[in-house]
PDB file of C-alpha atoms in Angstrom:
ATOM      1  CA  UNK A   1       7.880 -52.364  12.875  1.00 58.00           C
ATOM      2  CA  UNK A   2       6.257 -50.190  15.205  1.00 64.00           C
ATOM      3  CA  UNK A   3       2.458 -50.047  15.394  1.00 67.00           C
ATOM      4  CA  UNK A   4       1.882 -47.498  17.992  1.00 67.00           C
ATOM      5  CA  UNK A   5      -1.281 -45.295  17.627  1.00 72.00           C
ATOM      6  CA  UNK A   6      -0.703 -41.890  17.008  1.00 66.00           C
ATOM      7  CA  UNK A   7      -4.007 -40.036  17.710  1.00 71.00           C
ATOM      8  CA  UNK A   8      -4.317 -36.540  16.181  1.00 70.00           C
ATOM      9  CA  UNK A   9      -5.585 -33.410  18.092  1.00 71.00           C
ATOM     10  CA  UNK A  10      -7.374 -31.029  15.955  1.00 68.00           C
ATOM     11  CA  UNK A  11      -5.725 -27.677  15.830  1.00 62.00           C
ATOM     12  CA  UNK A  12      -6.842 -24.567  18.027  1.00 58.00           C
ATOM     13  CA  UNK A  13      -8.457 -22.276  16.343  1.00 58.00           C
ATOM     14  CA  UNK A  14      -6.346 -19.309  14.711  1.00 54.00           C
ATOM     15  CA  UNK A  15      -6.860 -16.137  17.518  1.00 56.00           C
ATOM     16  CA  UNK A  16      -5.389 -12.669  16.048  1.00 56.00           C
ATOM     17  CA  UNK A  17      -4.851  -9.691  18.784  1.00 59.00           C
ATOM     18  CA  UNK A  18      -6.698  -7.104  18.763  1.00 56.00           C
ATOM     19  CA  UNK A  19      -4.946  -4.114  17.702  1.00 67.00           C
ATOM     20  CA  UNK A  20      -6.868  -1.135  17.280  1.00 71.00           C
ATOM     21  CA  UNK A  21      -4.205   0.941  15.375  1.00 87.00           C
ATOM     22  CA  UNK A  22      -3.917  -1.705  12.822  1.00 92.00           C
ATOM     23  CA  UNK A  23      -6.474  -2.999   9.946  1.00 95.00           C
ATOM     24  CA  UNK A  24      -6.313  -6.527   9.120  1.00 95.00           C
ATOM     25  CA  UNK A  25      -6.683  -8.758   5.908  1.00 97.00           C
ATOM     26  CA  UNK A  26      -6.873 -12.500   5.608  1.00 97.00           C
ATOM     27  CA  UNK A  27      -5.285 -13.131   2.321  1.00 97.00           C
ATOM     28  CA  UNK A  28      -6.287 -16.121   0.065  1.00 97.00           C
ATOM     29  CA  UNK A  29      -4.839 -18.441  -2.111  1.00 96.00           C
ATOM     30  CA  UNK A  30      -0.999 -17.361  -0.426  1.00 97.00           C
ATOM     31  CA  UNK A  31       1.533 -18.738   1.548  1.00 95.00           C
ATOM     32  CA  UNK A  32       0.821 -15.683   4.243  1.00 97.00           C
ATOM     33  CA  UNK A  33      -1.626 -16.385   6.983  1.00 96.00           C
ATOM     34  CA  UNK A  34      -2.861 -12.444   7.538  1.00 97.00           C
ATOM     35  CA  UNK A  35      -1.955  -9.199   6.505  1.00 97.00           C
ATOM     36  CA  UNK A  36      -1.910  -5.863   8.724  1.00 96.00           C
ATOM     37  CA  UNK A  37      -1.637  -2.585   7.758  1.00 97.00           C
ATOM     38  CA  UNK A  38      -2.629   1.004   8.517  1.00 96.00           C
ATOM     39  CA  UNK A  39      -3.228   3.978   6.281  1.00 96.00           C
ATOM     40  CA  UNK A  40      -2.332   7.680   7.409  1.00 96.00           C
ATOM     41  CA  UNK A  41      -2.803  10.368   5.413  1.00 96.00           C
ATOM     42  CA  UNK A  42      -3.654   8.151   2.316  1.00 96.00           C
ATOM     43  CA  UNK A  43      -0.037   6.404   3.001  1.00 97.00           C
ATOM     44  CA  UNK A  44       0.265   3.240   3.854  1.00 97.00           C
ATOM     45  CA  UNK A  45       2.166   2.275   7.083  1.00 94.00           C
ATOM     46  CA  UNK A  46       2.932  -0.056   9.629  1.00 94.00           C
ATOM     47  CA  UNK A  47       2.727  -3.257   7.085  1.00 96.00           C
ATOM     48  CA  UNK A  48       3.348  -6.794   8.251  1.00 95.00           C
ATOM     49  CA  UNK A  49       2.856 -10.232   7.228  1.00 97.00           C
ATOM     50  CA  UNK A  50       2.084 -13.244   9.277  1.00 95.00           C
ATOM     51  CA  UNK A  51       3.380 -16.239   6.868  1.00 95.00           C
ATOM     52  CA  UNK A  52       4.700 -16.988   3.807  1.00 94.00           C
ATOM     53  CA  UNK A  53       8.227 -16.011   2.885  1.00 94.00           C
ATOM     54  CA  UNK A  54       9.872 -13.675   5.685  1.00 94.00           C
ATOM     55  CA  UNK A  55      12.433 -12.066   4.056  1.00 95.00           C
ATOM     56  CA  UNK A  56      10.413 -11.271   0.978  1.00 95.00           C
ATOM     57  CA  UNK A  57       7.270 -10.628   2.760  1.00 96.00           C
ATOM     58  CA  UNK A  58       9.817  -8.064   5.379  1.00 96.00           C
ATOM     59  CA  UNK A  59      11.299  -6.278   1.848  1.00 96.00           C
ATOM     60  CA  UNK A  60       7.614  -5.444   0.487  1.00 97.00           C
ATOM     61  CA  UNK A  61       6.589  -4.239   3.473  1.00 97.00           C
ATOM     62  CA  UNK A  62       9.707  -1.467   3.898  1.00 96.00           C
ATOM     63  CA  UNK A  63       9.536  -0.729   0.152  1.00 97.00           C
ATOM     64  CA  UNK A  64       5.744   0.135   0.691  1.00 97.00           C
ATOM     65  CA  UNK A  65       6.369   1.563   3.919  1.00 96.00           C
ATOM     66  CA  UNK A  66       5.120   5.748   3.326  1.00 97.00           C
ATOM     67  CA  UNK A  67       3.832   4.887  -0.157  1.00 98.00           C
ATOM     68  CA  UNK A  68       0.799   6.463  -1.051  1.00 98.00           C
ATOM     69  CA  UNK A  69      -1.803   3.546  -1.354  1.00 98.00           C
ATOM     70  CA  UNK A  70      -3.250   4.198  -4.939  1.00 97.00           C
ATOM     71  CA  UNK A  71       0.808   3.748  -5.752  1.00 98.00           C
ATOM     72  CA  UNK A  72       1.019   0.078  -3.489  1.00 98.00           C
ATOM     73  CA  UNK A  73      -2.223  -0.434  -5.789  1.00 98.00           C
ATOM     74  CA  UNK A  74      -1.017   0.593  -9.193  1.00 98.00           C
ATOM     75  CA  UNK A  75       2.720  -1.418  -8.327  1.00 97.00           C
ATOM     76  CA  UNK A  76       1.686  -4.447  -6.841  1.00 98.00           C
ATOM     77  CA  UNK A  77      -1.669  -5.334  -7.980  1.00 98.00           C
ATOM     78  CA  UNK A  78      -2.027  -8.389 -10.185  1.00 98.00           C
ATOM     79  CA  UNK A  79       1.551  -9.782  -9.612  1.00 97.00           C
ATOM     80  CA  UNK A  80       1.484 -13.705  -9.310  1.00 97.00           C
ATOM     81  CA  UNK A  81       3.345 -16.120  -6.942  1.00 96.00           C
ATOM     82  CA  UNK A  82       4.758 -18.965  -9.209  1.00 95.00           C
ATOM     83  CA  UNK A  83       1.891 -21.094 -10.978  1.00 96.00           C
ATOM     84  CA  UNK A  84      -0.414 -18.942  -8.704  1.00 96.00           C
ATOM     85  CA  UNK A  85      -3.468 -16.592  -9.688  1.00 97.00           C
ATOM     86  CA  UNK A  86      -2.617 -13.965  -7.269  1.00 97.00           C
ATOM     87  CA  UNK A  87       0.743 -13.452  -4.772  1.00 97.00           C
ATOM     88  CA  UNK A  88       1.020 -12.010  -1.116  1.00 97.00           C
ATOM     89  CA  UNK A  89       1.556  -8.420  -3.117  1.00 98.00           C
ATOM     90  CA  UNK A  90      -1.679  -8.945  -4.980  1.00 98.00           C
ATOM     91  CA  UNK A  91      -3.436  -9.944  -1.718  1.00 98.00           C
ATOM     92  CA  UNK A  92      -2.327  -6.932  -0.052  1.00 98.00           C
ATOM     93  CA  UNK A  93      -4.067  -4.339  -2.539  1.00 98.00           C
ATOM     94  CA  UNK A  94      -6.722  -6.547  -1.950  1.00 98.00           C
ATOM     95  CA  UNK A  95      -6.842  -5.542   1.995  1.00 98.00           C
ATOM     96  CA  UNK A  96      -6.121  -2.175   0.847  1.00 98.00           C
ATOM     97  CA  UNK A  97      -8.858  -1.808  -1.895  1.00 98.00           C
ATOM     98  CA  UNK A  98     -11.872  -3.197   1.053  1.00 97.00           C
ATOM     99  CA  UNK A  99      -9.968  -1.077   3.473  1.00 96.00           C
ATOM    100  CA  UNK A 100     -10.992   1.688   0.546  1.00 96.00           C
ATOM    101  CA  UNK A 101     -14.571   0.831   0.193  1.00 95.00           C
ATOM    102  CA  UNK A 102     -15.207   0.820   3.522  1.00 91.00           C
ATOM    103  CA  UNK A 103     -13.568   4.319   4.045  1.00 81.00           C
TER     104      UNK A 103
END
């Protein structure tokens, strides 16, 4: 047996680019890592996840893609993720409902 010492490096901390067009979310209690979206004209566009499951996380965001955000709200909000209190689709309207107060 092999009793080499493995010493561990604390991870870097997590830097997101700046992107000015862009608003960004950091979702809790998910799988994703951040959200980022943009509203124009009340619609919500340019959506992407960072995390959690790609090709589901790619399919809500072109599904989305155009829709009027109190429609994103009234859809997605309070869908769960397995045994989970809230999912990646809840945790979006969440982004979208500060992005909202803050408008």
């Amino acid at each position: 047996m092999d009793n080499s010492v493995f010493q561990i490096e604390p991870l870097a901390p997590l830097t997101i680019p700046a992107d000015e067009d862009t608003e960004l979310f950091v979702p809790k209690g998910v799988c994703a890592k951040l959200i980022r979206f943009a509203v124009e004209d009340n619609r919500l566009t340019r959506v992407s996840f960072t995390g959690g499951c790609d090709g589901n996380l790619k399919a809500i965001s072109a599904l989305v893609e155009g829709m009027p955000v109190k429609q994103v709200l009234k859809t997605l909000k309070g869908l769960t993720c397995g045994k989970k209190s809230t999912s990646c689709a809840d945790q979006l309207c969440k982004g979208l409902e500060e992005y909202l107060e803050e408008e």
